[in-house]
């Protein structure tokens, strides 16, 4: 049986999907999301921007969350959109990657103002693009990412990575061997060590990662 190791804890339903596809799956969290202390003022803008589910979940723990002036947003990621909508947000548009969202905002919302909720290690794509076009943008960091490295003793056929930080954490105590390295998206893939045997999921979701595993191992 093909042995996979996920550097992120998956839900019981997600884990069952891998098992049903014929894989043996083990998992550990290689990063921890730490919400920051409450922000000192209630953000004001025409729209809010979210780059991940972690951003929304961290923001929701802030006492100012209930006092936001509205719930109109743009976001990165299909799962982020689903979570926003479940929590009562109106999502005007979502894209798989920030590099696709940024030009959309420039083309269609150049006169609007934005608040970008993000993690401390956020990518520069959105802020750099919007500011280059003189679009009003405020940034609020709502969480930090802590590395939680662990040493793996057993060999695996593939490692599953869901963020650049997880790769950094993994490499603290482990080396890359012959395992196939399956990444949820382009940004994570770009963080792999040069020369590694990496693969990008066809969609930046857990389901996409499973599709990639099935394709690679022909289960």
CSV table of C-alpha atoms in Angstrom, one decimal:
chain,number,residue,atom,x,y,z
A,1,UNK,CA,0.0,0.0,0.0
A,2,UNK,CA,1.2,3.5,-0.9
A,3,UNK,CA,2.2,5.4,2.3
A,4,UNK,CA,1.5,9.1,2.5
A,5,UNK,CA,2.4,11.6,5.1
A,6,UNK,CA,0.5,14.8,5.5
A,7,UNK,CA,2.1,17.8,7.2
A,8,UNK,CA,-1.3,19.0,8.2
A,9,UNK,CA,-4.1,17.3,10.2
A,10,UNK,CA,-7.0,16.5,7.8
A,11,UNK,CA,-10.6,16.1,8.8
A,12,UNK,CA,-12.1,12.6,9.2
A,13,UNK,CA,-13.9,13.0,5.9
A,14,UNK,CA,-10.8,14.1,4.1
A,15,UNK,CA,-8.8,11.2,5.6
A,16,UNK,CA,-11.5,8.7,4.6
A,17,UNK,CA,-11.3,10.0,1.0
A,18,UNK,CA,-7.5,9.1,0.9
A,19,UNK,CA,-8.2,5.7,2.6
A,20,UNK,CA,-11.0,4.9,0.2
A,21,UNK,CA,-8.6,5.7,-2.7
A,22,UNK,CA,-6.3,3.0,-1.4
A,23,UNK,CA,-3.7,5.0,0.4
A,24,UNK,CA,-2.3,4.7,3.9
A,25,UNK,CA,-2.2,8.2,5.4
A,26,UNK,CA,-0.5,9.5,8.5
A,27,UNK,CA,-0.5,13.1,9.6
A,28,UNK,CA,0.9,15.7,12.0
A,29,UNK,CA,0.6,19.5,12.1
A,30,UNK,CA,4.0,21.0,11.2
A,31,UNK,CA,2.8,24.6,11.8
A,32,UNK,CA,0.6,26.3,14.4
A,33,UNK,CA,-1.6,29.3,13.8
A,34,UNK,CA,-1.4,31.9,16.6
A,35,UNK,CA,-4.0,34.8,16.5
A,36,UNK,CA,-2.5,38.1,17.3
A,37,UNK,CA,-3.7,40.4,20.2
A,38,UNK,CA,-6.9,42.4,19.4
A,39,UNK,CA,-6.4,45.2,16.9
A,40,UNK,CA,-6.8,48.7,18.3
A,41,UNK,CA,-9.3,50.1,15.9
A,42,UNK,CA,-12.2,48.9,13.8
A,43,UNK,CA,-11.0,48.7,10.2
A,44,UNK,CA,-13.0,50.8,7.7
A,45,UNK,CA,-13.0,50.3,3.9
A,46,UNK,CA,-15.3,49.6,1.0
A,47,UNK,CA,-14.2,45.9,0.9
A,48,UNK,CA,-12.2,43.4,2.9
A,49,UNK,CA,-9.6,41.0,1.4
A,50,UNK,CA,-8.9,37.5,2.8
A,51,UNK,CA,-6.0,35.3,1.6
A,52,UNK,CA,-6.8,32.1,3.6
A,53,UNK,CA,-9.2,30.3,5.9
A,54,UNK,CA,-6.7,30.9,8.7
A,55,UNK,CA,-7.1,34.6,8.3
A,56,UNK,CA,-10.8,34.5,8.7
A,57,UNK,CA,-10.7,32.1,11.7
A,58,UNK,CA,-8.1,34.2,13.4
A,59,UNK,CA,-10.0,37.4,12.8
A,60,UNK,CA,-13.2,35.9,14.1
A,61,UNK,CA,-11.5,35.5,17.5
A,62,UNK,CA,-10.9,39.2,17.7
A,63,UNK,CA,-13.5,41.1,19.8
A,64,UNK,CA,-13.8,43.7,17.0
A,65,UNK,CA,-15.0,41.2,14.5
A,66,UNK,CA,-18.7,41.7,15.3
A,67,UNK,CA,-18.2,45.5,14.9
A,68,UNK,CA,-16.9,45.4,11.3
A,69,UNK,CA,-18.9,47.9,9.2
A,70,UNK,CA,-20.0,45.3,6.7
A,71,UNK,CA,-19.2,41.8,5.4
A,72,UNK,CA,-18.3,42.4,1.7
A,73,UNK,CA,-15.1,40.6,0.7
A,74,UNK,CA,-12.9,39.3,-2.0
A,75,UNK,CA,-10.7,36.2,-1.3
A,76,UNK,CA,-8.1,33.7,-2.4
A,77,UNK,CA,-9.2,30.1,-2.4
A,78,UNK,CA,-12.3,28.1,-3.0
A,79,UNK,CA,-12.4,26.9,0.6
A,80,UNK,CA,-11.9,30.4,1.9
A,81,UNK,CA,-14.9,31.5,-0.1
A,82,UNK,CA,-17.0,28.7,1.3
A,83,UNK,CA,-16.0,29.5,4.9
A,84,UNK,CA,-16.7,33.2,4.4
A,85,UNK,CA,-20.2,32.5,3.0
A,86,UNK,CA,-20.9,30.0,5.8
A,87,UNK,CA,-20.1,32.8,8.3
A,88,UNK,CA,-22.4,35.3,6.6
A,89,UNK,CA,-20.1,37.2,4.3
A,90,UNK,CA,-20.9,38.3,0.7
A,91,UNK,CA,-18.0,37.2,-1.5
A,92,UNK,CA,-18.0,39.3,-4.7
A,93,UNK,CA,-15.3,37.3,-6.3
A,94,UNK,CA,-12.7,34.7,-5.5
A,95,UNK,CA,-9.6,33.3,-7.3
A,96,UNK,CA,-7.3,30.4,-6.7
A,97,UNK,CA,-4.3,32.6,-6.4
A,98,UNK,CA,-3.6,36.2,-5.3
A,99,UNK,CA,-1.8,36.8,-8.7
A,100,UNK,CA,-5.2,36.4,-10.4
A,101,UNK,CA,-7.2,38.4,-7.8
A,102,UNK,CA,-4.9,41.4,-7.9
A,103,UNK,CA,-5.3,42.4,-11.6
A,104,UNK,CA,-9.1,41.8,-11.3
A,105,UNK,CA,-9.3,44.4,-8.5
A,106,UNK,CA,-7.1,46.8,-10.4
A,107,UNK,CA,-9.3,46.5,-13.5
A,108,UNK,CA,-12.7,46.6,-11.8
A,109,UNK,CA,-12.3,48.3,-8.4
A,110,UNK,CA,-9.5,50.9,-8.8
A,111,UNK,CA,-11.5,53.6,-7.1
A,112,UNK,CA,-12.4,51.4,-4.1
A,113,UNK,CA,-10.6,51.1,-0.7
A,114,UNK,CA,-9.6,47.8,0.8
A,115,UNK,CA,-8.5,46.3,4.1
A,116,UNK,CA,-6.3,43.2,3.7
A,117,UNK,CA,-6.5,40.8,6.6
A,118,UNK,CA,-3.4,38.5,6.5
A,119,UNK,CA,-0.8,36.5,8.3
A,120,UNK,CA,2.6,37.9,9.3
A,121,UNK,CA,4.2,35.9,6.5
A,122,UNK,CA,1.9,37.0,3.8
A,123,UNK,CA,3.0,37.2,0.1
A,124,UNK,CA,3.6,40.6,-1.4
A,125,UNK,CA,1.4,40.0,-4.5
A,126,UNK,CA,-1.8,41.8,-3.4
A,127,UNK,CA,-0.3,44.8,-1.5
A,128,UNK,CA,2.4,45.4,-4.1
A,129,UNK,CA,0.0,45.3,-7.0
A,130,UNK,CA,-2.7,47.5,-5.4
A,131,UNK,CA,-0.2,50.1,-4.2
A,132,UNK,CA,1.5,50.2,-7.5
A,133,UNK,CA,-1.8,51.4,-9.0
A,134,UNK,CA,-2.4,53.8,-6.1
A,135,UNK,CA,-5.4,51.9,-4.7
A,136,UNK,CA,-6.2,52.5,-1.1
A,137,UNK,CA,-5.1,49.6,1.1
A,138,UNK,CA,-4.6,49.0,4.8
A,139,UNK,CA,-3.1,45.8,6.1
A,140,UNK,CA,-4.0,44.1,9.4
A,141,UNK,CA,-2.0,41.1,10.5
A,142,UNK,CA,-4.3,38.8,12.4
A,143,UNK,CA,-2.1,35.8,13.0
A,144,UNK,CA,1.4,34.5,13.2
A,145,UNK,CA,2.7,31.1,12.0
A,146,UNK,CA,4.8,29.1,14.4
A,147,UNK,CA,6.9,26.2,13.2
A,148,UNK,CA,6.3,22.8,15.0
A,149,UNK,CA,8.9,20.5,13.4
A,150,UNK,CA,9.0,16.8,14.1
A,151,UNK,CA,11.4,14.1,13.0
A,152,UNK,CA,9.9,11.3,10.9
A,153,UNK,CA,11.4,7.9,11.5
A,154,UNK,CA,9.5,5.9,8.8
A,155,UNK,CA,9.9,6.2,5.1
A,156,UNK,CA,7.0,7.3,3.0
A,157,UNK,CA,6.1,7.2,-0.7
A,158,UNK,CA,4.9,10.8,-0.7
A,159,UNK,CA,4.8,13.9,1.5
A,160,UNK,CA,1.9,16.3,1.3
A,161,UNK,CA,2.6,20.0,1.9
A,162,UNK,CA,0.0,22.8,2.3
A,163,UNK,CA,2.1,25.9,2.9
A,164,UNK,CA,5.7,27.2,2.5
A,165,UNK,CA,5.9,27.3,6.3
A,166,UNK,CA,5.2,23.6,6.5
A,167,UNK,CA,8.1,22.9,4.2
A,168,UNK,CA,10.4,25.1,6.3
A,169,UNK,CA,9.2,23.3,9.4
A,170,UNK,CA,9.7,19.8,7.8
A,171,UNK,CA,13.2,20.6,6.8
A,172,UNK,CA,14.2,21.6,10.3
A,173,UNK,CA,14.4,18.0,11.4
A,174,UNK,CA,14.2,16.0,8.1
A,175,UNK,CA,15.9,15.7,4.8
A,176,UNK,CA,14.2,15.2,1.4
A,177,UNK,CA,14.8,11.7,0.1
A,178,UNK,CA,13.1,9.7,-2.7
A,179,UNK,CA,9.6,10.7,-1.6
A,180,UNK,CA,7.3,12.5,-4.1
A,181,UNK,CA,6.5,15.9,-2.8
A,182,UNK,CA,2.9,16.9,-3.5
A,183,UNK,CA,2.1,20.6,-3.0
A,184,UNK,CA,-1.4,22.2,-2.7
A,185,UNK,CA,-0.4,25.1,-4.9
A,186,UNK,CA,2.2,27.1,-6.8
A,187,UNK,CA,3.4,29.1,-3.8
A,188,UNK,CA,4.0,26.0,-1.7
A,189,UNK,CA,5.8,24.3,-4.7
A,190,UNK,CA,8.1,27.3,-5.0
A,191,UNK,CA,9.3,26.8,-1.5
A,192,UNK,CA,10.6,23.3,-2.2
A,193,UNK,CA,14.4,22.8,-2.2
A,194,UNK,CA,15.9,23.0,-5.7
A,195,UNK,CA,16.1,19.6,-7.4
A,196,UNK,CA,13.3,18.1,-5.4
A,197,UNK,CA,10.7,15.9,-7.1
A,198,UNK,CA,7.7,18.1,-6.6
A,199,UNK,CA,4.2,18.1,-8.0
A,200,UNK,CA,1.4,20.7,-7.9
A,201,UNK,CA,-2.2,19.7,-7.3
A,202,UNK,CA,-4.5,20.4,-10.2
A,203,UNK,CA,-6.7,22.5,-7.8
A,204,UNK,CA,-5.4,24.3,-4.6
A,205,UNK,CA,-7.6,22.2,-2.3
A,206,UNK,CA,-7.3,19.0,-0.3
A,207,UNK,CA,-9.4,17.3,-3.0
A,208,UNK,CA,-6.9,18.5,-5.5
A,209,UNK,CA,-4.0,17.0,-3.6
A,210,UNK,CA,-5.8,13.7,-3.5
A,211,UNK,CA,-6.4,13.9,-7.3
A,212,UNK,CA,-2.6,14.4,-7.7
A,213,UNK,CA,-1.8,11.4,-5.5
A,214,UNK,CA,-4.2,9.2,-7.5
A,215,UNK,CA,-2.7,10.4,-10.8
A,216,UNK,CA,0.9,9.8,-9.6
A,217,UNK,CA,0.4,6.4,-8.1
A,218,UNK,CA,-2.3,5.2,-10.6
A,219,UNK,CA,-4.5,3.9,-7.8
